[in-house]
């Protein structure tokens, strides 16, 4: 895993004689050393490294695989690339009014990789999760309920 816009590396070690040809793939498409990818293969050290110079949101959950081949056979390995992203409110909650004594329920959509720590404010004051205010966290939203 890597933070959004951060560098990520994947390294394999191999034992082969003669030294194998090494190929790296992202979601089945072969990668080459150009743009935001760098591939460093050192046969004398029996290792190869794929470097993402910059992890993008679209890389999240990509399947990274490596194939090694020599005249005697082939082998593959794979990993899932997880990109860590900061939480982001996808839209501000709209103003809501309820009659005095009714329950107010606000759904706030979010994106990012959890776990998250939330702080809900009303008029500049933090609302605590207690008998009067209930804050529930779900995968892609939180719900604030004020009875």
mmCIF file of N, CA and C in Angstrom:
data_model
loop_
_atom_site.group_PDB
_atom_site.id
_atom_site.type_symbol
_atom_site.label_atom_id
_atom_site.label_comp_id
_atom_site.label_asym_id
_atom_site.label_seq_id
_atom_site.Cartn_x
_atom_site.Cartn_y
_atom_site.Cartn_z
ATOM 1 N N UNK A 1 0.838 -1.188 0.000
ATOM 2 C CA UNK A 1 0.000 0.000 0.000
ATOM 3 C C UNK A 1 0.878 1.246 0.000
ATOM 4 N N UNK A 2 0.288 2.328 -0.415
ATOM 5 C CA UNK A 2 1.004 3.602 -0.471
ATOM 6 C C UNK A 2 0.002 4.732 -0.316
ATOM 7 N N UNK A 3 0.457 5.871 0.191
ATOM 8 C CA UNK A 3 -0.444 7.022 0.266
ATOM 9 C C UNK A 3 -0.693 7.601 -1.116
ATOM 10 N N UNK A 4 -1.836 8.221 -1.282
ATOM 11 C CA UNK A 4 -2.171 8.894 -2.531
ATOM 12 C C UNK A 4 -1.048 9.859 -2.895
ATOM 13 N N UNK A 5 -0.601 9.802 -4.148
ATOM 14 C CA UNK A 5 0.495 10.615 -4.694
ATOM 15 C C UNK A 5 1.868 10.232 -4.156
ATOM 16 N N UNK A 6 1.943 9.196 -3.325
ATOM 17 C CA UNK A 6 3.224 8.744 -2.785
ATOM 18 C C UNK A 6 3.852 7.679 -3.670
ATOM 19 N N UNK A 7 5.061 7.294 -3.315
ATOM 20 C CA UNK A 7 5.774 6.257 -4.063
ATOM 21 C C UNK A 7 5.411 4.881 -3.512
ATOM 22 N N UNK A 8 5.328 3.900 -4.403
ATOM 23 C CA UNK A 8 5.048 2.521 -4.005
ATOM 24 C C UNK A 8 6.046 1.602 -4.695
ATOM 25 N N UNK A 9 6.494 0.580 -3.984
ATOM 26 C CA UNK A 9 7.422 -0.385 -4.587
ATOM 27 C C UNK A 9 6.917 -1.807 -4.371
ATOM 28 N N UNK A 10 7.137 -2.627 -5.370
ATOM 29 C CA UNK A 10 6.850 -4.058 -5.318
ATOM 30 C C UNK A 10 8.146 -4.758 -5.702
ATOM 31 N N UNK A 11 8.605 -5.695 -4.892
ATOM 32 C CA UNK A 11 9.875 -6.380 -5.152
ATOM 33 C C UNK A 11 9.670 -7.884 -5.110
ATOM 34 N N UNK A 12 10.281 -8.567 -6.076
ATOM 35 C CA UNK A 12 10.305 -10.031 -6.056
ATOM 36 C C UNK A 12 11.763 -10.472 -5.985
ATOM 37 N N UNK A 13 11.966 -11.628 -5.385
ATOM 38 C CA UNK A 13 13.272 -12.278 -5.396
ATOM 39 C C UNK A 13 13.090 -13.605 -6.099
ATOM 40 N N UNK A 14 14.094 -14.016 -6.858
ATOM 41 C CA UNK A 14 13.963 -15.260 -7.615
ATOM 42 C C UNK A 14 15.230 -16.091 -7.504
ATOM 43 N N UNK A 15 15.062 -17.374 -7.784
ATOM 44 C CA UNK A 15 16.175 -18.327 -7.818
ATOM 45 C C UNK A 15 16.048 -19.058 -9.143
ATOM 46 N N UNK A 16 16.889 -18.700 -10.103
ATOM 47 C CA UNK A 16 16.784 -19.298 -11.434
ATOM 48 C C UNK A 16 18.146 -19.274 -12.121
ATOM 49 N N UNK A 17 18.419 -20.340 -12.879
ATOM 50 C CA UNK A 17 19.639 -20.415 -13.675
ATOM 51 C C UNK A 17 19.290 -21.124 -14.967
ATOM 52 N N UNK A 18 19.340 -20.448 -16.093
ATOM 53 C CA UNK A 18 19.830 -19.087 -16.284
ATOM 54 C C UNK A 18 18.853 -18.045 -15.739
ATOM 55 N N UNK A 19 19.383 -16.825 -15.588
ATOM 56 C CA UNK A 19 18.567 -15.716 -15.068
ATOM 57 C C UNK A 19 17.321 -15.543 -15.937
ATOM 58 N N UNK A 20 16.173 -15.313 -15.316
ATOM 59 C CA UNK A 20 14.925 -15.217 -16.081
ATOM 60 C C UNK A 20 14.697 -13.834 -16.683
ATOM 61 N N UNK A 21 13.815 -13.811 -17.668
ATOM 62 C CA UNK A 21 13.258 -12.552 -18.155
ATOM 63 C C UNK A 21 12.144 -12.194 -17.169
ATOM 64 N N UNK A 22 12.071 -10.931 -16.772
ATOM 65 C CA UNK A 22 11.088 -10.493 -15.775
ATOM 66 C C UNK A 22 10.113 -9.519 -16.430
ATOM 67 N N UNK A 23 8.813 -9.766 -16.224
ATOM 68 C CA UNK A 23 7.770 -8.867 -16.734
ATOM 69 C C UNK A 23 6.834 -8.502 -15.584
ATOM 70 N N UNK A 24 6.470 -7.217 -15.528
ATOM 71 C CA UNK A 24 5.530 -6.721 -14.528
ATOM 72 C C UNK A 24 4.228 -6.309 -15.215
ATOM 73 N N UNK A 25 3.097 -6.513 -14.514
ATOM 74 C CA UNK A 25 1.777 -6.221 -15.071
ATOM 75 C C UNK A 25 0.918 -5.488 -14.040
ATOM 76 N N UNK A 26 0.041 -4.631 -14.526
ATOM 77 C CA UNK A 26 -1.001 -3.999 -13.704
ATOM 78 C C UNK A 26 -2.326 -4.330 -14.362
ATOM 79 N N UNK A 27 -3.172 -5.063 -13.640
ATOM 80 C CA UNK A 27 -4.470 -5.509 -14.166
ATOM 81 C C UNK A 27 -4.322 -6.200 -15.518
ATOM 82 N N UNK A 28 -3.278 -7.016 -15.651
ATOM 83 C CA UNK A 28 -3.075 -7.811 -16.860
ATOM 84 C C UNK A 28 -2.342 -7.112 -17.986
ATOM 85 N N UNK A 29 -2.088 -5.814 -17.870
ATOM 86 C CA UNK A 29 -1.382 -5.078 -18.921
ATOM 87 C C UNK A 29 0.090 -4.939 -18.549
ATOM 88 N N UNK A 30 0.962 -5.310 -19.493
ATOM 89 C CA UNK A 30 2.396 -5.256 -19.212
ATOM 90 C C UNK A 30 2.864 -3.810 -19.037
ATOM 91 N N UNK A 31 3.719 -3.615 -18.040
ATOM 92 C CA UNK A 31 4.274 -2.295 -17.745
ATOM 93 C C UNK A 31 5.699 -2.203 -18.269
ATOM 94 N N UNK A 32 6.121 -1.002 -18.590
ATOM 95 C CA UNK A 32 7.509 -0.784 -18.990
ATOM 96 C C UNK A 32 8.059 0.393 -18.192
ATOM 97 N N UNK A 33 9.368 0.481 -18.155
ATOM 98 C CA UNK A 33 10.038 1.550 -17.419
ATOM 99 C C UNK A 33 9.883 2.865 -18.169
ATOM 100 N N UNK A 34 8.797 3.568 -17.916
ATOM 101 C CA UNK A 34 8.581 4.874 -18.539
ATOM 102 C C UNK A 34 7.470 5.579 -17.779
ATOM 103 N N UNK A 35 7.400 6.889 -17.931
ATOM 104 C CA UNK A 35 6.349 7.643 -17.251
ATOM 105 C C UNK A 35 6.446 7.497 -15.751
ATOM 106 N N UNK A 36 5.380 7.057 -15.130
ATOM 107 C CA UNK A 36 5.378 6.961 -13.673
ATOM 108 C C UNK A 36 5.817 5.607 -13.139
ATOM 109 N N UNK A 37 6.219 4.690 -14.028
ATOM 110 C CA UNK A 37 6.712 3.378 -13.602
ATOM 111 C C UNK A 37 8.216 3.279 -13.827
ATOM 112 N N UNK A 38 8.883 2.630 -12.908
ATOM 113 C CA UNK A 38 10.297 2.306 -13.077
ATOM 114 C C UNK A 38 10.474 0.841 -12.716
ATOM 115 N N UNK A 39 11.162 0.107 -13.559
ATOM 116 C CA UNK A 39 11.434 -1.307 -13.291
ATOM 117 C C UNK A 39 12.938 -1.470 -13.199
ATOM 118 N N UNK A 40 13.387 -2.017 -12.080
ATOM 119 C CA UNK A 40 14.814 -2.243 -11.864
ATOM 120 C C UNK A 40 15.008 -3.731 -11.610
ATOM 121 N N UNK A 41 15.665 -4.407 -12.550
ATOM 122 C CA UNK A 41 15.935 -5.840 -12.406
ATOM 123 C C UNK A 41 17.441 -6.029 -12.285
ATOM 124 N N UNK A 42 17.829 -6.747 -11.234
ATOM 125 C CA UNK A 42 19.245 -7.017 -10.983
ATOM 126 C C UNK A 42 19.445 -8.530 -10.925
ATOM 127 N N UNK A 43 19.763 -9.157 -12.081
ATOM 128 C CA UNK A 43 19.939 -10.614 -12.101
ATOM 129 C C UNK A 43 21.023 -11.097 -11.138
ATOM 130 N N UNK A 44 22.098 -10.313 -10.970
ATOM 131 C CA UNK A 44 23.174 -10.733 -10.059
ATOM 132 C C UNK A 44 22.727 -10.734 -8.600
ATOM 133 N N UNK A 45 21.664 -9.984 -8.271
ATOM 134 C CA UNK A 45 21.100 -9.980 -6.915
ATOM 135 C C UNK A 45 19.828 -10.824 -6.836
ATOM 136 N N UNK A 46 19.429 -11.420 -7.959
ATOM 137 C CA UNK A 46 18.218 -12.257 -8.041
ATOM 138 C C UNK A 46 16.970 -11.527 -7.554
ATOM 139 N N UNK A 47 16.806 -10.277 -8.005
ATOM 140 C CA UNK A 47 15.605 -9.529 -7.610
ATOM 141 C C UNK A 47 15.205 -8.539 -8.695
ATOM 142 N N UNK A 48 13.922 -8.170 -8.646
ATOM 143 C CA UNK A 48 13.378 -7.160 -9.546
ATOM 144 C C UNK A 48 12.394 -6.311 -8.748
ATOM 145 N N UNK A 49 12.388 -5.013 -9.033
ATOM 146 C CA UNK A 49 11.519 -4.085 -8.314
ATOM 147 C C UNK A 49 10.733 -3.234 -9.304
ATOM 148 N N UNK A 50 9.434 -3.132 -9.047
ATOM 149 C CA UNK A 50 8.558 -2.222 -9.783
ATOM 150 C C UNK A 50 8.302 -1.031 -8.872
ATOM 151 N N UNK A 51 8.544 0.175 -9.388
ATOM 152 C CA UNK A 51 8.353 1.390 -8.598
ATOM 153 C C UNK A 51 7.297 2.266 -9.274
ATOM 154 N N UNK A 52 6.262 2.598 -8.517
ATOM 155 C CA UNK A 52 5.287 3.603 -8.949
ATOM 156 C C UNK A 52 5.801 4.925 -8.391
ATOM 157 N N UNK A 53 6.189 5.853 -9.253
ATOM 158 C CA UNK A 53 6.679 7.148 -8.777
ATOM 159 C C UNK A 53 5.583 7.936 -8.076
ATOM 160 N N UNK A 54 4.323 7.673 -8.467
ATOM 161 C CA UNK A 54 3.192 8.393 -7.889
ATOM 162 C C UNK A 54 1.969 7.481 -7.897
ATOM 163 N N UNK A 55 1.450 7.167 -6.713
ATOM 164 C CA UNK A 55 0.250 6.331 -6.605
ATOM 165 C C UNK A 55 -0.987 7.180 -6.861
ATOM 166 N N UNK A 56 -1.816 6.732 -7.780
ATOM 167 C CA UNK A 56 -3.044 7.447 -8.123
ATOM 168 C C UNK A 56 -4.241 6.743 -7.495
ATOM 169 N N UNK A 57 -5.321 7.473 -7.332
ATOM 170 C CA UNK A 57 -6.554 6.897 -6.803
ATOM 171 C C UNK A 57 -7.018 5.728 -7.671
ATOM 172 N N UNK A 58 -6.820 5.840 -8.986
ATOM 173 C CA UNK A 58 -7.245 4.770 -9.904
ATOM 174 C C UNK A 58 -6.405 3.503 -9.753
ATOM 175 N N UNK A 59 -5.275 3.583 -9.050
ATOM 176 C CA UNK A 59 -4.457 2.393 -8.789
ATOM 177 C C UNK A 59 -5.057 1.528 -7.685
ATOM 178 N N UNK A 60 -5.927 2.103 -6.861
ATOM 179 C CA UNK A 60 -6.469 1.375 -5.720
ATOM 180 C C UNK A 60 -7.131 0.075 -6.162
ATOM 181 N N UNK A 61 -6.790 -0.994 -5.479
ATOM 182 C CA UNK A 61 -7.283 -2.350 -5.742
ATOM 183 C C UNK A 61 -6.822 -2.921 -7.081
ATOM 184 N N UNK A 62 -5.780 -2.345 -7.675
ATOM 185 C CA UNK A 62 -5.204 -2.919 -8.896
ATOM 186 C C UNK A 62 -4.499 -4.225 -8.554
ATOM 187 N N UNK A 63 -4.521 -5.148 -9.515
ATOM 188 C CA UNK A 63 -3.775 -6.395 -9.349
ATOM 189 C C UNK A 63 -2.401 -6.198 -9.985
ATOM 190 N N UNK A 64 -1.360 -6.275 -9.174
ATOM 191 C CA UNK A 64 0.014 -6.174 -9.653
ATOM 192 C C UNK A 64 0.560 -7.592 -9.722
ATOM 193 N N UNK A 65 1.069 -7.971 -10.885
ATOM 194 C CA UNK A 65 1.622 -9.319 -11.019
ATOM 195 C C UNK A 65 2.986 -9.255 -11.688
ATOM 196 N N UNK A 66 3.741 -10.308 -11.454
ATOM 197 C CA UNK A 66 5.079 -10.411 -12.023
ATOM 198 C C UNK A 66 5.231 -11.818 -12.586
ATOM 199 N N UNK A 67 5.857 -11.898 -13.738
ATOM 200 C CA UNK A 67 6.103 -13.191 -14.383
ATOM 201 C C UNK A 67 7.599 -13.296 -14.653
ATOM 202 N N UNK A 68 8.176 -14.440 -14.289
ATOM 203 C CA UNK A 68 9.574 -14.706 -14.620
ATOM 204 C C UNK A 68 9.614 -15.941 -15.513
ATOM 205 N N UNK A 69 10.458 -15.874 -16.558
ATOM 206 C CA UNK A 69 10.524 -16.953 -17.549
ATOM 207 C C UNK A 69 11.983 -17.182 -17.929
ATOM 208 N N UNK A 70 12.378 -18.455 -17.973
ATOM 209 C CA UNK A 70 13.647 -18.829 -18.597
ATOM 210 C C UNK A 70 13.379 -20.091 -19.415
ATOM 211 N N UNK A 71 14.360 -20.626 -20.150
ATOM 212 C CA UNK A 71 14.092 -21.797 -20.998
ATOM 213 C C UNK A 71 13.563 -23.023 -20.245
ATOM 214 N N UNK A 72 13.723 -23.045 -18.934
ATOM 215 C CA UNK A 72 13.308 -24.212 -18.155
ATOM 216 C C UNK A 72 11.918 -24.082 -17.535
ATOM 217 N N UNK A 73 11.305 -22.902 -17.634
ATOM 218 C CA UNK A 73 9.956 -22.762 -17.077
ATOM 219 C C UNK A 73 9.598 -21.325 -16.761
ATOM 220 N N UNK A 74 8.483 -21.197 -16.057
ATOM 221 C CA UNK A 74 7.987 -19.871 -15.703
ATOM 222 C C UNK A 74 7.321 -19.935 -14.336
ATOM 223 N N UNK A 75 7.192 -18.768 -13.711
ATOM 224 C CA UNK A 75 6.486 -18.657 -12.437
ATOM 225 C C UNK A 75 5.881 -17.256 -12.362
ATOM 226 N N UNK A 76 4.813 -17.127 -11.580
ATOM 227 C CA UNK A 76 4.154 -15.829 -11.418
ATOM 228 C C UNK A 76 3.812 -15.594 -9.953
ATOM 229 N N UNK A 77 3.635 -14.342 -9.619
ATOM 230 C CA UNK A 77 3.127 -13.974 -8.297
ATOM 231 C C UNK A 77 2.293 -12.710 -8.473
ATOM 232 N N UNK A 78 1.446 -12.432 -7.496
ATOM 233 C CA UNK A 78 0.601 -11.241 -7.610
ATOM 234 C C UNK A 78 0.290 -10.664 -6.242
ATOM 235 N N UNK A 79 -0.092 -9.393 -6.252
ATOM 236 C CA UNK A 79 -0.479 -8.675 -5.038
ATOM 237 C C UNK A 79 -1.547 -7.656 -5.414
ATOM 238 N N UNK A 80 -2.305 -7.231 -4.430
ATOM 239 C CA UNK A 80 -3.302 -6.182 -4.642
ATOM 240 C C UNK A 80 -2.713 -4.872 -4.121
ATOM 241 N N UNK A 81 -2.807 -3.845 -4.933
ATOM 242 C CA UNK A 81 -2.256 -2.528 -4.611
ATOM 243 C C UNK A 81 -3.342 -1.698 -3.936
ATOM 244 N N UNK A 82 -3.105 -1.319 -2.689
ATOM 245 C CA UNK A 82 -4.049 -0.478 -1.944
ATOM 246 C C UNK A 82 -3.478 0.929 -1.825
ATOM 247 N N UNK A 83 -4.246 1.914 -2.262
ATOM 248 C CA UNK A 83 -3.840 3.313 -2.168
ATOM 249 C C UNK A 83 -4.603 3.945 -1.008
ATOM 250 N N UNK A 84 -3.859 4.503 -0.070
ATOM 251 C CA UNK A 84 -4.471 5.156 1.090
ATOM 252 C C UNK A 84 -4.848 6.584 0.705
ATOM 253 N N UNK A 85 -6.099 6.930 0.963
ATOM 254 C CA UNK A 85 -6.566 8.268 0.613
ATOM 255 C C UNK A 85 -7.112 8.971 1.852
ATOM 256 N N UNK A 86 -6.952 10.279 1.912
ATOM 257 C CA UNK A 86 -7.503 11.003 3.060
ATOM 258 C C UNK A 86 -9.023 11.056 2.963
ATOM 259 N N UNK A 87 -9.697 11.178 4.100
ATOM 260 C CA UNK A 87 -11.152 11.294 4.039
ATOM 261 C C UNK A 87 -11.552 12.604 3.376
ATOM 262 N N UNK A 88 -12.691 12.561 2.713
ATOM 263 C CA UNK A 88 -13.170 13.763 2.030
ATOM 264 C C UNK A 88 -14.692 13.765 2.079
ATOM 265 N N UNK A 89 -15.246 14.886 2.483
ATOM 266 C CA UNK A 89 -16.699 15.043 2.414
ATOM 267 C C UNK A 89 -17.058 15.248 0.955
ATOM 268 N N UNK A 90 -17.941 14.408 0.434
ATOM 269 C CA UNK A 90 -18.283 14.519 -0.979
ATOM 270 C C UNK A 90 -19.265 15.655 -1.242
ATOM 271 N N UNK A 91 -20.006 16.054 -0.221
ATOM 272 C CA UNK A 91 -20.841 17.254 -0.332
ATOM 273 C C UNK A 91 -21.242 17.683 1.074
ATOM 274 N N UNK A 92 -21.450 18.957 1.217
ATOM 275 C CA UNK A 92 -21.871 19.514 2.506
ATOM 276 C C UNK A 92 -23.315 19.100 2.781
ATOM 277 N N UNK A 93 -23.638 18.793 4.032
ATOM 278 C CA UNK A 93 -25.046 18.506 4.329
ATOM 279 C C UNK A 93 -25.886 19.771 4.132
ATOM 280 N N UNK A 94 -27.083 19.569 3.626
ATOM 281 C CA UNK A 94 -27.980 20.705 3.396
ATOM 282 C C UNK A 94 -28.637 21.118 4.711
ATOM 283 N N UNK A 95 -29.071 22.358 4.755
ATOM 284 C CA UNK A 95 -29.774 22.844 5.939
ATOM 285 C C UNK A 95 -31.094 22.092 6.061
ATOM 286 N N UNK A 96 -31.392 21.664 7.280
ATOM 287 C CA UNK A 96 -32.642 20.944 7.518
ATOM 288 C C UNK A 96 -33.353 21.562 8.712
ATOM 289 N N UNK A 97 -34.666 21.567 8.631
ATOM 290 C CA UNK A 97 -35.479 22.064 9.745
ATOM 291 C C UNK A 97 -36.505 20.982 10.079
ATOM 292 N N UNK A 98 -36.683 20.771 11.382
ATOM 293 C CA UNK A 98 -37.703 19.823 11.837
ATOM 294 C C UNK A 98 -38.512 20.500 12.944
ATOM 295 N N UNK A 99 -39.766 20.105 13.086
ATOM 296 C CA UNK A 99 -40.573 20.672 14.167
ATOM 297 C C UNK A 99 -39.962 20.331 15.531
ATOM 298 N N UNK A 100 -40.106 21.228 16.465
ATOM 299 C CA UNK A 100 -39.606 21.027 17.818
ATOM 300 C C UNK A 100 -40.115 19.693 18.356
ATOM 301 N N UNK A 101 -39.200 18.886 18.890
ATOM 302 C CA UNK A 101 -39.566 17.583 19.433
ATOM 303 C C UNK A 101 -39.385 16.435 18.459
ATOM 304 N N UNK A 102 -39.262 16.725 17.142
ATOM 305 C CA UNK A 102 -39.028 15.670 16.148
ATOM 306 C C UNK A 102 -37.537 15.344 16.062
ATOM 307 N N UNK A 103 -37.234 14.192 15.493
ATOM 308 C CA UNK A 103 -35.845 13.745 15.343
ATOM 309 C C UNK A 103 -35.236 14.302 14.061
ATOM 310 N N UNK A 104 -34.022 14.812 14.181
ATOM 311 C CA UNK A 104 -33.253 15.273 13.024
ATOM 312 C C UNK A 104 -32.240 14.190 12.677
ATOM 313 N N UNK A 105 -32.229 13.791 11.410
ATOM 314 C CA UNK A 105 -31.286 12.767 10.959
ATOM 315 C C UNK A 105 -30.575 13.318 9.721
ATOM 316 N N UNK A 106 -29.240 13.392 9.773
ATOM 317 C CA UNK A 106 -28.446 13.936 8.675
ATOM 318 C C UNK A 106 -27.479 12.865 8.186
ATOM 319 N N UNK A 107 -27.531 12.580 6.877
ATOM 320 C CA UNK A 107 -26.613 11.618 6.257
ATOM 321 C C UNK A 107 -25.517 12.417 5.549
ATOM 322 N N UNK A 108 -24.252 12.131 5.886
ATOM 323 C CA UNK A 108 -23.123 12.868 5.321
ATOM 324 C C UNK A 108 -22.240 11.891 4.545
ATOM 325 N N UNK A 109 -22.231 11.973 3.192
ATOM 326 C CA UNK A 109 -21.398 11.068 2.399
ATOM 327 C C UNK A 109 -19.912 11.428 2.528
ATOM 328 N N UNK A 110 -19.049 10.389 2.546
ATOM 329 C CA UNK A 110 -17.603 10.591 2.637
ATOM 330 C C UNK A 110 -16.896 9.626 1.692
ATOM 331 N N UNK A 111 -15.651 9.931 1.355
ATOM 332 C CA UNK A 111 -14.800 8.997 0.620
ATOM 333 C C UNK A 111 -13.466 8.928 1.339
ATOM 334 N N UNK A 112 -12.689 7.895 1.028
ATOM 335 C CA UNK A 112 -11.375 7.705 1.642
ATOM 336 C C UNK A 112 -11.286 6.329 2.257
ATOM 337 N N UNK A 113 -10.114 5.992 2.730
ATOM 338 C CA UNK A 113 -9.884 4.705 3.377
ATOM 339 C C UNK A 113 -9.875 4.914 4.877
ATOM 340 N N UNK A 114 -10.760 4.201 5.598
ATOM 341 C CA UNK A 114 -10.837 4.311 7.050
ATOM 342 C C UNK A 114 -9.768 3.487 7.729
ATOM 343 N N UNK A 115 -9.797 3.395 9.020
ATOM 344 C CA UNK A 115 -10.826 3.955 9.896
ATOM 345 C C UNK A 115 -10.688 5.475 10.017
ATOM 346 N N UNK A 116 -11.816 6.127 10.279
ATOM 347 C CA UNK A 116 -11.850 7.574 10.381
ATOM 348 C C UNK A 116 -12.105 7.995 11.821
ATOM 349 N N UNK A 117 -11.724 9.218 12.134
ATOM 350 C CA UNK A 117 -12.118 9.864 13.383
ATOM 351 C C UNK A 117 -12.959 11.062 12.964
ATOM 352 N N UNK A 118 -14.175 11.131 13.482
ATOM 353 C CA UNK A 118 -15.094 12.192 13.096
ATOM 354 C C UNK A 118 -15.284 13.177 14.228
ATOM 355 N N UNK A 119 -15.482 14.408 13.843
ATOM 356 C CA UNK A 119 -15.908 15.429 14.787
ATOM 357 C C UNK A 119 -17.030 16.188 14.107
ATOM 358 N N UNK A 120 -18.165 16.211 14.737
ATOM 359 C CA UNK A 120 -19.319 16.912 14.180
ATOM 360 C C UNK A 120 -19.523 18.182 14.999
ATOM 361 N N UNK A 121 -19.617 19.316 14.296
ATOM 362 C CA UNK A 121 -19.779 20.605 14.964
ATOM 363 C C UNK A 121 -21.133 21.223 14.638
ATOM 364 N N UNK A 122 -21.673 21.918 15.615
ATOM 365 C CA UNK A 122 -22.889 22.717 15.423
ATOM 366 C C UNK A 122 -22.610 24.087 16.029
ATOM 367 N N UNK A 123 -22.745 25.116 15.213
ATOM 368 C CA UNK A 123 -22.485 26.487 15.654
ATOM 369 C C UNK A 123 -21.102 26.619 16.295
ATOM 370 N N UNK A 124 -20.104 25.937 15.711
ATOM 371 C CA UNK A 124 -18.729 26.037 16.191
ATOM 372 C C UNK A 124 -18.410 25.189 17.407
ATOM 373 N N UNK A 125 -19.387 24.467 17.923
ATOM 374 C CA UNK A 125 -19.177 23.624 19.099
ATOM 375 C C UNK A 125 -19.228 22.151 18.698
ATOM 376 N N UNK A 126 -18.318 21.369 19.259
ATOM 377 C CA UNK A 126 -18.269 19.938 18.970
ATOM 378 C C UNK A 126 -19.466 19.233 19.605
ATOM 379 N N UNK A 127 -20.109 18.360 18.821
ATOM 380 C CA UNK A 127 -21.213 17.550 19.339
ATOM 381 C C UNK A 127 -20.653 16.194 19.755
ATOM 382 N N UNK A 128 -20.864 15.817 20.994
ATOM 383 C CA UNK A 128 -20.374 14.526 21.483
ATOM 384 C C UNK A 128 -21.404 13.443 21.194
ATOM 385 N N UNK A 129 -20.920 12.220 21.011
ATOM 386 C CA UNK A 129 -21.784 11.057 20.807
ATOM 387 C C UNK A 129 -22.314 10.654 22.186
ATOM 388 N N UNK A 130 -23.557 11.025 22.487
ATOM 389 C CA UNK A 130 -24.119 10.740 23.807
ATOM 390 C C UNK A 130 -25.618 10.453 23.678
ATOM 391 N N UNK A 131 -26.350 10.591 24.762
ATOM 392 C CA UNK A 131 -27.789 10.315 24.741
ATOM 393 C C UNK A 131 -28.549 11.273 23.820
ATOM 394 N N UNK A 132 -28.036 12.489 23.648
ATOM 395 C CA UNK A 132 -28.729 13.480 22.834
ATOM 396 C C UNK A 132 -28.321 13.445 21.369
ATOM 397 N N UNK A 133 -27.102 13.003 21.110
ATOM 398 C CA UNK A 133 -26.582 12.983 19.740
ATOM 399 C C UNK A 133 -25.992 11.600 19.469
ATOM 400 N N UNK A 134 -26.414 11.000 18.365
ATOM 401 C CA UNK A 134 -25.857 9.691 17.989
ATOM 402 C C UNK A 134 -25.161 9.837 16.640
ATOM 403 N N UNK A 135 -23.888 9.427 16.586
ATOM 404 C CA UNK A 135 -23.105 9.492 15.355
ATOM 405 C C UNK A 135 -22.746 8.061 14.967
ATOM 406 N N UNK A 136 -23.203 7.646 13.773
ATOM 407 C CA UNK A 136 -22.940 6.288 13.296
ATOM 408 C C UNK A 136 -22.086 6.345 12.037
ATOM 409 N N UNK A 137 -21.072 5.484 11.995
ATOM 410 C CA UNK A 137 -20.164 5.432 10.845
ATOM 411 C C UNK A 137 -20.489 4.213 9.990
ATOM 412 N N UNK A 138 -20.589 4.432 8.680
ATOM 413 C CA UNK A 138 -20.774 3.366 7.705
ATOM 414 C C UNK A 138 -19.618 3.451 6.708
ATOM 415 N N UNK A 139 -19.580 2.575 5.706
ATOM 416 C CA UNK A 139 -18.455 2.546 4.768
ATOM 417 C C UNK A 139 -18.247 3.859 4.028
ATOM 418 N N UNK A 140 -19.321 4.456 3.521
ATOM 419 C CA UNK A 140 -19.150 5.652 2.696
ATOM 420 C C UNK A 140 -20.024 6.830 3.143
ATOM 421 N N UNK A 141 -20.479 6.792 4.394
ATOM 422 C CA UNK A 141 -21.222 7.927 4.939
ATOM 423 C C UNK A 141 -21.295 7.807 6.454
ATOM 424 N N UNK A 142 -21.631 8.924 7.092
ATOM 425 C CA UNK A 142 -21.946 8.892 8.518
ATOM 426 C C UNK A 142 -23.359 9.447 8.679
ATOM 427 N N UNK A 143 -23.998 9.041 9.758
ATOM 428 C CA UNK A 143 -25.342 9.528 10.052
ATOM 429 C C UNK A 143 -25.309 10.158 11.441
ATOM 430 N N UNK A 144 -25.795 11.385 11.518
ATOM 431 C CA UNK A 144 -25.919 12.089 12.790
ATOM 432 C C UNK A 144 -27.408 12.165 13.106
ATOM 433 N N UNK A 145 -27.785 11.624 14.269
ATOM 434 C CA UNK A 145 -29.185 11.630 14.691
ATOM 435 C C UNK A 145 -29.304 12.424 15.985
ATOM 436 N N UNK A 146 -30.206 13.395 15.979
ATOM 437 C CA UNK A 146 -30.468 14.197 17.175
ATOM 438 C C UNK A 146 -31.957 14.052 17.482
ATOM 439 N N UNK A 147 -32.285 13.275 18.549
ATOM 440 C CA UNK A 147 -33.703 13.067 18.879
ATOM 441 C C UNK A 147 -34.345 14.324 19.444
#
